[in-house]
Amino acid sequence: MAKENSPLVLGTEPIGKLLAQYAIPAIIAMTASSLYNMVDSIFIGHGVGALAISGLALTFPLMNLAAAFGSLVGVGASTLVAVKLGQKDYQGANDVLGNVLVLNVVLGILFTAVFLVFLDPVLYFFGASEHTIPYARDYMRIILYGNVITHLYLGLNSVLRSCGFPRMAMYATLLSVVINCALNPLFIFGFGWGIEGSAWATVISQVISLVWQLIHFSNPKQLLHFQKDIYKLRPDIVKGVLAIGLSPFLMNLCACLIVILINRGLKEHGGDMAIGAYGIVNRISFLFVMIIMGFNQGMQPIAGYNYGARLFPRVKEVTGLTMRWATGVATTGFLLCELVPAWIIRMFTTDAELIDISMYGLRVVFAVFPVVGFQMVASNFFLSIGMSKQAIFLSLTRQLIFLIPCLIVLPMWLGALGVWVSMPISDLVAAIVTAVLLVRQFKKFSNEKA
């Protein structure tokens, strides 16, 4: 095997070169995923109207919940496939592939059936009004029709990454984004389908990418491919997949709860337009967060390998370098959103009221955004070296321990401002807690000998 393709280079090659090599494909894929979501908001804002953006924002908790179930299977399957391949248990890896297919279909159908029946009550609980629920209902109904497709597409993409095809997984994501960008204006402006057109564009783009994935896994020349007798659900595989996927599932569940609290708080204290403003702000912040997550994905194998090899200076070096790059991305987001918020918001809407509320919210939410890069990388550092308890604790501090209490208490005193300021306050406090744990761990490295 060529030296540059060997995992041994993780302990010898310059850290900057390695991080760029591993992070850039992940950043491209993550940015594409973020743009995928932004495209819907932009075309809906200009093609349907300001209230349609509010309706779209009301679907975020349900989308997060769907993502939670998707990650429950996808993350667990990705890890199990990697382990089986490392053990040269190729039949076991194929069994995981078959079980992933069936699990995604079963969970996708159940999710669709339940939420189609209770869609209106759920949307009202999320903060819908009589003005916004038609948009939310029309969009979400079509997304639910394609929910099985979404689960299969995301699940198979996770398996692609873990079985040696990270670029193909990236291309599948990019393909969905490009098709979605092409179909959105055609369906919304050309065919006049409104918000339903955007939903159909999303589903169809995922169908096309899924077909490409299915063709790949149908090829018997591939190490992992569809074959007989791999589709019967095996208790050991199902248990392993769900156990590994439980952590990201719970994090997505927390994200769902938080968006519900934000939407309900803004609905009570700011009205439908405030919910739409949050929808825009959320899409913008998500772009920068996804880029930082790309850096994290690049850092993870480098930090993990060198920690296992007890090369602690290299662990500290890659963590520090990733933090600097991630903080640079977060600082760029901070400067753009504080200095030219109107220019950014106008990409989504021309409605004067929505622009004003969104600018206000954007500046508040991004007030301490540079610390977000540091906090995310530090949490990922603990995950990379196998300290999952610390990683989960740090990932949840912002959401459960700090943000949710703020969202419950502060709006009672400050109204809509209380909802907006809850986010930067939780970011700042979580970063301080993270810094304390990180410094302690780095001191332990200094006291240990390789």
CSV table of C-alpha atoms in Angstrom, one decimal:
chain,number,residue,atom,x,y,z
A,1,MET,CA,0.0,0.0,0.0
A,2,ALA,CA,1.3,3.4,-0.9
A,3,LYS,CA,2.6,5.4,2.0
A,4,GLU,CA,0.1,8.3,1.5
A,5,ASN,CA,-2.8,5.9,1.7
A,6,SER,CA,-1.6,4.2,4.9
A,7,PRO,CA,-3.1,5.2,8.3
A,8,LEU,CA,0.5,5.2,9.6
A,9,VAL,CA,1.0,8.6,8.0
A,10,LEU,CA,-1.4,10.0,10.7
A,11,GLY,CA,1.5,9.7,13.2
A,12,THR,CA,4.2,11.1,10.9
A,13,GLU,CA,2.9,13.6,8.3
A,14,PRO,CA,2.7,17.3,9.1
A,15,ILE,CA,-0.5,18.1,11.0
A,16,GLY,CA,-1.5,20.9,8.8
A,17,LYS,CA,-1.2,18.8,5.7
A,18,LEU,CA,-3.2,16.0,7.3
A,19,LEU,CA,-5.9,18.2,8.5
A,20,ALA,CA,-6.4,19.8,5.1
A,21,GLN,CA,-6.4,16.4,3.4
A,22,TYR,CA,-9.0,15.0,5.8
A,23,ALA,CA,-11.1,18.1,6.4
A,24,ILE,CA,-11.6,19.6,3.0
A,25,PRO,CA,-13.9,16.7,1.6
A,26,ALA,CA,-15.9,16.8,4.8
A,27,ILE,CA,-16.2,20.6,4.7
A,28,ILE,CA,-17.5,20.4,1.1
A,29,ALA,CA,-20.1,17.8,2.0
A,30,MET,CA,-21.2,19.7,5.1
A,31,THR,CA,-21.4,23.0,3.3
A,32,ALA,CA,-23.4,21.3,0.6
A,33,SER,CA,-25.8,20.0,3.2
A,34,SER,CA,-26.2,23.4,4.6
A,35,LEU,CA,-26.8,25.0,1.2
A,36,TYR,CA,-29.4,22.3,0.6
A,37,ASN,CA,-31.4,23.7,3.5
A,38,MET,CA,-30.8,27.4,2.6
A,39,VAL,CA,-32.0,26.9,-1.0
A,40,ASP,CA,-35.5,26.0,0.2
A,41,SER,CA,-35.7,29.1,2.4
A,42,ILE,CA,-34.4,31.5,-0.3
A,43,PHE,CA,-36.7,30.3,-3.1
A,44,ILE,CA,-39.7,30.1,-0.8
A,45,GLY,CA,-39.0,33.6,0.6
A,46,HIS,CA,-38.9,35.1,-2.9
A,47,GLY,CA,-41.3,32.9,-4.7
A,48,VAL,CA,-44.1,32.4,-2.0
A,49,GLY,CA,-43.7,35.1,0.6
A,50,ALA,CA,-42.7,36.0,4.1
A,51,LEU,CA,-45.4,34.0,5.9
A,52,ALA,CA,-44.2,30.9,3.9
A,53,ILE,CA,-40.8,31.3,5.5
A,54,SER,CA,-42.5,31.3,8.9
A,55,GLY,CA,-44.4,28.1,7.9
A,56,LEU,CA,-41.2,26.5,6.8
A,57,ALA,CA,-39.6,27.4,10.1
A,58,LEU,CA,-42.4,25.6,11.9
A,59,THR,CA,-41.3,22.3,10.2
A,60,PHE,CA,-37.8,22.5,11.7
A,61,PRO,CA,-38.6,20.5,14.9
A,62,LEU,CA,-40.2,17.8,12.9
A,63,MET,CA,-37.3,17.7,10.4
A,64,ASN,CA,-34.9,17.5,13.4
A,65,LEU,CA,-37.0,14.6,14.8
A,66,ALA,CA,-36.8,12.8,11.5
A,67,ALA,CA,-33.0,13.5,11.4
A,68,ALA,CA,-32.8,12.0,15.0
A,69,PHE,CA,-34.3,8.7,13.8
A,70,GLY,CA,-32.1,8.9,10.7
A,71,SER,CA,-28.9,9.3,12.8
A,72,LEU,CA,-30.1,6.5,15.1
A,73,VAL,CA,-29.6,4.1,12.2
A,74,GLY,CA,-27.0,5.9,10.1
A,75,VAL,CA,-24.4,6.6,12.7
A,76,GLY,CA,-24.7,3.2,14.3
A,77,ALA,CA,-24.5,1.4,10.9
A,78,SER,CA,-21.5,3.4,9.8
A,79,THR,CA,-19.6,2.4,13.0
A,80,LEU,CA,-20.6,-1.3,12.8
A,81,VAL,CA,-19.6,-1.5,9.1
A,82,ALA,CA,-16.2,0.0,9.8
A,83,VAL,CA,-15.6,-2.4,12.7
A,84,LYS,CA,-16.7,-5.5,10.7
A,85,LEU,CA,-14.4,-4.5,7.8
A,86,GLY,CA,-11.5,-3.9,10.2
A,87,GLN,CA,-12.1,-7.5,11.5
A,88,LYS,CA,-12.3,-8.7,7.8
A,89,ASP,CA,-15.8,-10.0,8.6
A,90,TYR,CA,-17.1,-9.1,5.1
A,91,GLN,CA,-20.3,-11.1,5.4
A,92,GLY,CA,-21.0,-9.5,8.7
A,93,ALA,CA,-20.6,-6.0,7.1
A,94,ASN,CA,-23.0,-7.1,4.3
A,95,ASP,CA,-25.5,-8.2,6.9
A,96,VAL,CA,-25.3,-4.8,8.5
A,97,LEU,CA,-26.0,-3.2,5.1
A,98,GLY,CA,-29.1,-5.3,4.6
A,99,ASN,CA,-30.4,-4.6,8.1
A,100,VAL,CA,-29.8,-0.9,7.6
A,101,LEU,CA,-32.0,-1.0,4.5
A,102,VAL,CA,-34.8,-2.7,6.4
A,103,LEU,CA,-34.5,-0.6,9.6
A,104,ASN,CA,-34.7,2.6,7.6
A,105,VAL,CA,-37.8,1.4,5.7
A,106,VAL,CA,-39.6,0.3,8.9
A,107,LEU,CA,-38.7,3.4,10.9
A,108,GLY,CA,-39.5,5.7,7.9
A,109,ILE,CA,-42.9,4.2,7.3
A,110,LEU,CA,-43.8,4.4,11.0
A,111,PHE,CA,-42.6,8.0,11.3
A,112,THR,CA,-44.6,9.0,8.2
A,113,ALA,CA,-47.8,7.2,9.3
A,114,VAL,CA,-47.8,8.7,12.8
A,115,PHE,CA,-47.1,12.3,11.8
A,116,LEU,CA,-49.4,12.4,8.8
A,117,VAL,CA,-52.3,11.5,11.1
A,118,PHE,CA,-51.4,14.0,13.7
A,119,LEU,CA,-49.7,16.7,11.5
A,120,ASP,CA,-52.0,19.6,12.3
A,121,PRO,CA,-52.0,19.2,16.1
A,122,VAL,CA,-48.2,18.8,16.0
A,123,LEU,CA,-47.7,21.9,14.0
A,124,TYR,CA,-50.0,24.0,16.3
A,125,PHE,CA,-48.0,22.7,19.2
A,126,PHE,CA,-44.8,23.9,17.4
A,127,GLY,CA,-46.2,27.4,17.3
A,128,ALA,CA,-48.3,27.5,14.1
A,129,SER,CA,-51.2,30.0,13.6
A,130,GLU,CA,-54.1,30.0,11.2
A,131,HIS,CA,-52.0,32.2,8.9
A,132,THR,CA,-48.9,29.9,8.9
A,133,ILE,CA,-50.2,26.4,9.2
A,134,PRO,CA,-51.3,26.1,5.5
A,135,TYR,CA,-47.7,26.6,4.4
A,136,ALA,CA,-46.3,24.3,7.1
A,137,ARG,CA,-48.8,21.6,6.3
A,138,ASP,CA,-48.4,21.7,2.6
A,139,TYR,CA,-44.6,21.5,2.8
A,140,MET,CA,-44.4,18.9,5.6
A,141,ARG,CA,-47.0,16.6,4.1
A,142,ILE,CA,-44.9,16.1,0.9
A,143,ILE,CA,-41.7,15.7,2.9
A,144,LEU,CA,-43.3,13.0,5.0
A,145,TYR,CA,-44.4,11.2,1.8
A,146,GLY,CA,-40.7,11.0,0.9
A,147,ASN,CA,-39.5,10.3,4.5
A,148,VAL,CA,-38.5,6.7,3.7
A,149,ILE,CA,-36.4,8.0,0.8
A,150,THR,CA,-34.7,10.4,3.0
A,151,HIS,CA,-33.9,7.8,5.6
A,152,LEU,CA,-32.5,5.4,3.0
A,153,TYR,CA,-30.5,8.1,1.3
A,154,LEU,CA,-28.8,9.3,4.5
A,155,GLY,CA,-28.3,5.7,5.9
A,156,LEU,CA,-26.6,4.5,2.7
A,157,ASN,CA,-24.5,7.6,2.5
A,158,SER,CA,-23.2,6.8,6.0
A,159,VAL,CA,-22.4,3.2,4.9
A,160,LEU,CA,-20.6,4.6,1.8
A,161,ARG,CA,-18.3,6.7,4.0
A,162,SER,CA,-17.4,3.9,6.3
A,163,CYS,CA,-16.7,1.3,3.5
A,164,GLY,CA,-14.1,3.4,1.7
A,165,PHE,CA,-16.1,5.7,-0.6
A,166,PRO,CA,-16.1,9.1,1.2
A,167,ARG,CA,-15.9,10.9,-2.1
A,168,MET,CA,-18.9,9.1,-3.5
A,169,ALA,CA,-20.8,10.0,-0.4
A,170,MET,CA,-19.8,13.6,-0.9
A,171,TYR,CA,-20.8,13.4,-4.6
A,172,ALA,CA,-24.2,12.0,-3.6
A,173,THR,CA,-24.8,15.0,-1.3
A,174,LEU,CA,-23.6,17.4,-4.0
A,175,LEU,CA,-25.8,15.8,-6.6
A,176,SER,CA,-28.8,16.3,-4.3
A,177,VAL,CA,-27.9,20.0,-3.8
A,178,VAL,CA,-27.5,20.7,-7.5
A,179,ILE,CA,-30.7,19.0,-8.5
A,180,ASN,CA,-32.6,20.7,-5.7
A,181,CYS,CA,-31.2,24.1,-6.8
A,182,ALA,CA,-32.4,23.4,-10.3
A,183,LEU,CA,-35.8,22.1,-9.5
A,184,ASN,CA,-36.8,24.7,-6.9
A,185,PRO,CA,-37.1,27.7,-9.2
A,186,LEU,CA,-38.7,25.5,-11.9
A,187,PHE,CA,-41.4,24.1,-9.6
A,188,ILE,CA,-42.0,27.4,-7.6
A,189,PHE,CA,-41.8,30.0,-10.4
A,190,GLY,CA,-42.2,27.9,-13.6
A,191,PHE,CA,-45.0,25.6,-12.5
A,192,GLY,CA,-46.4,27.8,-9.8
A,193,TRP,CA,-46.5,25.1,-7.2
A,194,GLY,CA,-45.6,27.4,-4.3
A,195,ILE,CA,-44.2,25.9,-1.2
A,196,GLU,CA,-45.2,22.4,-2.3
A,197,GLY,CA,-42.9,22.8,-5.3
A,198,SER,CA,-39.9,23.3,-2.9
A,199,ALA,CA,-40.9,20.1,-1.0
A,200,TRP,CA,-41.2,18.1,-4.2
A,201,ALA,CA,-37.8,19.4,-5.3
A,202,THR,CA,-36.2,18.2,-2.1
A,203,VAL,CA,-37.8,14.7,-2.3
A,204,ILE,CA,-37.0,14.2,-6.0
A,205,SER,CA,-33.4,15.3,-5.6
A,206,GLN,CA,-33.0,12.7,-2.9
A,207,VAL,CA,-34.7,10.0,-5.0
A,208,ILE,CA,-32.1,10.6,-7.8
A,209,SER,CA,-29.2,10.4,-5.3
A,210,LEU,CA,-30.7,7.3,-3.7
A,211,VAL,CA,-31.0,5.6,-7.1
A,212,TRP,CA,-27.3,6.3,-7.7
A,213,GLN,CA,-26.4,4.7,-4.3
A,214,LEU,CA,-28.6,1.7,-5.0
A,215,ILE,CA,-26.9,1.1,-8.3
A,216,HIS,CA,-23.5,1.1,-6.5
A,217,PHE,CA,-24.6,-1.4,-3.9
A,218,SER,CA,-26.3,-3.6,-6.5
A,219,ASN,CA,-22.9,-4.2,-8.1
A,220,PRO,CA,-21.7,-7.7,-7.1
A,221,LYS,CA,-18.1,-6.6,-7.7
A,222,GLN,CA,-18.3,-4.3,-4.7
A,223,LEU,CA,-17.1,-5.7,-1.4
A,224,LEU,CA,-20.4,-4.5,0.2
A,225,HIS,CA,-23.4,-5.2,-2.1
A,226,PHE,CA,-27.0,-6.3,-1.9
A,227,GLN,CA,-27.4,-10.1,-1.8
A,228,LYS,CA,-29.8,-12.7,-0.5
A,229,ASP,CA,-30.2,-13.5,3.1
A,230,ILE,CA,-29.0,-10.1,4.5
A,231,TYR,CA,-32.4,-8.5,5.0
A,232,LYS,CA,-33.6,-10.5,7.9
A,233,LEU,CA,-33.3,-8.3,11.0
A,234,ARG,CA,-30.7,-9.7,13.4
A,235,PRO,CA,-31.1,-8.8,17.1
A,236,ASP,CA,-27.3,-8.4,17.6
A,237,ILE,CA,-27.0,-6.0,14.6
A,238,VAL,CA,-30.2,-4.0,15.5
A,239,LYS,CA,-29.1,-3.7,19.1
A,240,GLY,CA,-25.6,-2.6,18.1
A,241,VAL,CA,-26.8,-0.1,15.6
A,242,LEU,CA,-29.3,1.5,18.0
A,243,ALA,CA,-26.9,1.5,21.0
A,244,ILE,CA,-24.2,3.3,19.0
A,245,GLY,CA,-26.7,5.7,17.4
A,246,LEU,CA,-28.4,6.6,20.7
A,247,SER,CA,-26.1,9.5,21.5
A,248,PRO,CA,-26.6,11.5,18.2
A,249,PHE,CA,-30.3,10.5,18.4
A,250,LEU,CA,-30.6,12.2,21.8
A,251,MET,CA,-28.7,15.3,20.6
A,252,ASN,CA,-31.1,15.6,17.7
A,253,LEU,CA,-34.0,15.1,20.1
A,254,CYS,CA,-32.7,18.0,22.2
A,255,ALA,CA,-32.3,20.1,19.1
A,256,CYS,CA,-36.0,19.4,18.3
A,257,LEU,CA,-37.1,20.4,21.8
A,258,ILE,CA,-35.1,23.6,21.6
A,259,VAL,CA,-36.5,24.7,18.3
A,260,ILE,CA,-40.0,24.1,19.7
A,261,LEU,CA,-39.3,26.3,22.7
A,262,ILE,CA,-37.8,29.0,20.5
A,263,ASN,CA,-40.8,28.9,18.0
A,264,ARG,CA,-43.3,29.0,20.8
A,265,GLY,CA,-41.5,31.8,22.7
A,266,LEU,CA,-41.3,33.9,19.5
A,267,LYS,CA,-44.9,33.2,18.6
A,268,GLU,CA,-46.1,34.4,22.0
A,269,HIS,CA,-43.9,37.5,22.2
A,270,GLY,CA,-43.2,38.4,18.6
A,271,GLY,CA,-45.8,36.8,16.3
A,272,ASP,CA,-45.5,34.8,13.1
A,273,MET,CA,-42.9,37.1,11.6
A,274,ALA,CA,-40.5,36.5,14.5
A,275,ILE,CA,-40.7,32.7,13.8
A,276,GLY,CA,-39.9,33.4,10.2
A,277,ALA,CA,-36.9,35.6,11.3
A,278,TYR,CA,-35.6,32.7,13.4
A,279,GLY,CA,-36.0,30.4,10.4
A,280,ILE,CA,-33.7,32.7,8.4
A,281,VAL,CA,-31.2,33.2,11.3
A,282,ASN,CA,-31.1,29.4,11.9
A,283,ARG,CA,-30.3,28.7,8.3
A,284,ILE,CA,-27.4,31.3,8.3
A,285,SER,CA,-25.9,30.0,11.6
A,286,PHE,CA,-26.2,26.4,10.3
A,287,LEU,CA,-24.0,27.2,7.4
A,288,PHE,CA,-21.0,28.2,9.6
A,289,VAL,CA,-21.7,25.4,12.1
A,290,MET,CA,-21.6,22.8,9.3
A,291,ILE,CA,-18.2,24.1,8.1
A,292,ILE,CA,-16.9,23.8,11.6
A,293,MET,CA,-18.3,20.2,11.7
A,294,GLY,CA,-16.3,19.5,8.6
A,295,PHE,CA,-13.1,20.6,10.4
A,296,ASN,CA,-14.2,18.3,13.3
A,297,GLN,CA,-14.6,15.3,11.0
A,298,GLY,CA,-11.1,15.9,9.5
A,299,MET,CA,-9.6,16.3,13.0
A,300,GLN,CA,-11.2,13.2,14.5
A,301,PRO,CA,-9.1,10.4,12.9
A,302,ILE,CA,-5.9,12.3,13.3
A,303,ALA,CA,-6.4,13.0,17.0
A,304,GLY,CA,-7.7,9.5,17.7
A,305,TYR,CA,-4.7,7.8,16.0
A,306,ASN,CA,-2.1,9.9,17.8
A,307,TYR,CA,-3.8,9.6,21.1
A,308,GLY,CA,-3.8,5.8,20.7
A,309,ALA,CA,-0.1,6.0,19.7
A,310,ARG,CA,0.5,8.2,22.8
A,311,LEU,CA,1.8,11.0,20.6
A,312,PHE,CA,0.3,13.6,22.9
A,313,PRO,CA,2.1,16.7,21.4
A,314,ARG,CA,0.5,15.8,18.0
A,315,VAL,CA,-2.9,15.5,19.6
A,316,LYS,CA,-2.5,18.9,21.1
A,317,GLU,CA,-1.2,20.3,17.9
A,318,VAL,CA,-4.1,19.1,15.7
A,319,THR,CA,-6.6,20.2,18.3
A,320,GLY,CA,-5.1,23.7,18.5
A,321,LEU,CA,-4.9,24.0,14.7
A,322,THR,CA,-8.5,22.9,14.3
A,323,MET,CA,-9.6,25.4,16.9
A,324,ARG,CA,-7.8,28.2,15.2
A,325,TRP,CA,-9.4,27.4,11.8
A,326,ALA,CA,-12.8,26.8,13.3
A,327,THR,CA,-12.6,30.1,15.3
A,328,GLY,CA,-11.6,31.8,12.1
A,329,VAL,CA,-14.7,30.5,10.4
A,330,ALA,CA,-16.9,31.5,13.3
A,331,THR,CA,-15.3,35.0,13.5
A,332,THR,CA,-16.0,35.5,9.8
A,333,GLY,CA,-19.7,34.6,10.4
A,334,PHE,CA,-19.7,37.1,13.4
A,335,LEU,CA,-18.2,39.9,11.3
A,336,LEU,CA,-20.5,39.4,8.3
A,337,CYS,CA,-23.7,39.2,10.5
A,338,GLU,CA,-22.8,42.2,12.6
A,339,LEU,CA,-21.6,44.4,9.8
A,340,VAL,CA,-23.8,43.6,6.8
A,341,PRO,CA,-26.8,41.8,8.2
A,342,ALA,CA,-29.2,43.5,5.7
A,343,TRP,CA,-27.3,42.2,2.7
A,344,ILE,CA,-27.5,38.7,4.1
A,345,ILE,CA,-31.1,38.8,5.0
A,346,ARG,CA,-32.2,40.2,1.7
A,347,MET,CA,-31.0,36.9,0.0
A,348,PHE,CA,-34.1,35.3,1.7
A,349,THR,CA,-36.8,38.0,1.5
A,350,THR,CA,-37.8,41.4,0.4
A,351,ASP,CA,-40.4,41.9,3.1
A,352,ALA,CA,-39.5,45.0,5.1
A,353,GLU,CA,-40.9,43.8,8.4
A,354,LEU,CA,-39.2,40.4,8.2
A,355,ILE,CA,-35.9,42.0,7.2
A,356,ASP,CA,-36.0,44.2,10.3
A,357,ILE,CA,-36.8,41.4,12.7
A,358,SER,CA,-34.3,39.1,11.1
A,359,MET,CA,-31.5,41.7,11.3
A,360,TYR,CA,-32.2,42.2,14.9
A,361,GLY,CA,-32.2,38.5,15.7
A,362,LEU,CA,-29.1,37.9,13.6
A,363,ARG,CA,-27.0,40.4,15.4
A,364,VAL,CA,-28.1,39.1,18.8
A,365,VAL,CA,-27.6,35.4,18.0
A,366,PHE,CA,-24.1,36.1,16.5
A,367,ALA,CA,-23.0,38.4,19.3
A,368,VAL,CA,-20.5,35.8,20.8
A,369,PHE,CA,-20.3,33.5,17.8
A,370,PRO,CA,-16.5,33.3,17.7
A,371,VAL,CA,-16.5,31.1,20.9
A,372,VAL,CA,-18.8,28.6,19.1
A,373,GLY,CA,-15.9,27.3,17.0
A,374,PHE,CA,-13.8,26.7,20.1
A,375,GLN,CA,-16.6,25.0,22.0
A,376,MET,CA,-17.5,22.6,19.1
A,377,VAL,CA,-13.9,21.6,18.4
A,378,ALA,CA,-13.2,21.0,22.1
A,379,SER,CA,-16.2,18.8,22.4
A,380,ASN,CA,-15.1,16.8,19.4
A,381,PHE,CA,-11.6,16.5,20.9
A,382,PHE,CA,-12.9,14.5,23.8
A,383,LEU,CA,-15.0,12.3,21.4
A,384,SER,CA,-11.9,11.8,19.2
A,385,ILE,CA,-9.8,10.3,22.1
A,386,GLY,CA,-12.6,8.1,23.3
A,387,MET,CA,-13.9,10.2,26.2
A,388,SER,CA,-17.5,9.9,25.1
A,389,LYS,CA,-19.0,10.9,28.5
A,390,GLN,CA,-17.1,14.2,28.5
A,391,ALA,CA,-18.0,14.8,24.8
A,392,ILE,CA,-21.7,14.1,25.4
A,393,PHE,CA,-21.7,16.3,28.5
A,394,LEU,CA,-20.1,19.2,26.6
A,395,SER,CA,-22.4,18.7,23.6
A,396,LEU,CA,-25.5,18.8,25.9
A,397,THR,CA,-24.4,21.6,28.3
A,398,ARG,CA,-25.4,24.3,25.8
A,399,GLN,CA,-28.7,22.7,25.0
A,400,LEU,CA,-30.0,21.0,28.2
A,401,ILE,CA,-28.2,22.7,31.0
A,402,PHE,CA,-28.0,26.3,29.8
A,403,LEU,CA,-30.2,27.0,26.8
A,404,ILE,CA,-33.4,25.4,27.8
A,405,PRO,CA,-33.6,27.1,31.2
A,406,CYS,CA,-32.8,30.4,29.6
A,407,LEU,CA,-35.6,29.9,27.0
A,408,ILE,CA,-38.0,29.2,29.8
A,409,VAL,CA,-37.1,32.0,32.2
A,410,LEU,CA,-35.7,35.0,30.2
A,411,PRO,CA,-38.8,35.5,27.9
A,412,MET,CA,-40.9,36.0,31.0
A,413,TRP,CA,-38.9,39.2,31.7
A,414,LEU,CA,-37.6,40.3,28.3
A,415,GLY,CA,-40.2,39.0,25.9
A,416,ALA,CA,-38.9,38.2,22.4
A,417,LEU,CA,-35.5,39.6,23.3
A,418,GLY,CA,-35.3,37.0,26.0
A,419,VAL,CA,-35.6,34.3,23.4
A,420,TRP,CA,-32.9,35.8,21.2
A,421,VAL,CA,-30.4,36.5,24.0
A,422,SER,CA,-30.8,32.9,25.4
A,423,MET,CA,-28.7,31.6,22.5
A,424,PRO,CA,-25.5,33.7,22.9
A,425,ILE,CA,-25.7,33.4,26.7
A,426,SER,CA,-25.7,29.6,26.5
A,427,ASP,CA,-22.9,29.7,23.9
A,428,LEU,CA,-20.7,31.8,26.2
A,429,VAL,CA,-21.3,29.8,29.4
A,430,ALA,CA,-20.8,26.5,27.6
A,431,ALA,CA,-17.5,27.7,26.1
A,432,ILE,CA,-16.2,28.6,29.6
A,433,VAL,CA,-17.1,25.2,31.0
A,434,THR,CA,-15.5,23.6,27.9
A,435,ALA,CA,-12.3,25.6,28.4
A,436,VAL,CA,-11.9,24.4,32.0
A,437,LEU,CA,-12.2,20.7,31.0
A,438,LEU,CA,-9.9,21.1,28.1
A,439,VAL,CA,-7.1,22.8,30.1
A,440,ARG,CA,-7.3,20.0,32.7
A,441,GLN,CA,-7.0,17.4,30.0
A,442,PHE,CA,-4.0,19.1,28.3
A,443,LYS,CA,-2.3,19.3,31.7
A,444,LYS,CA,-2.7,15.5,32.0
A,445,PHE,CA,-1.0,15.2,28.6
A,446,SER,CA,1.9,17.3,29.8
A,447,ASN,CA,2.3,15.1,32.9
A,448,GLU,CA,2.3,11.8,30.9
A,449,LYS,CA,5.2,10.5,29.0
A,450,ALA,CA,4.8,9.0,25.5
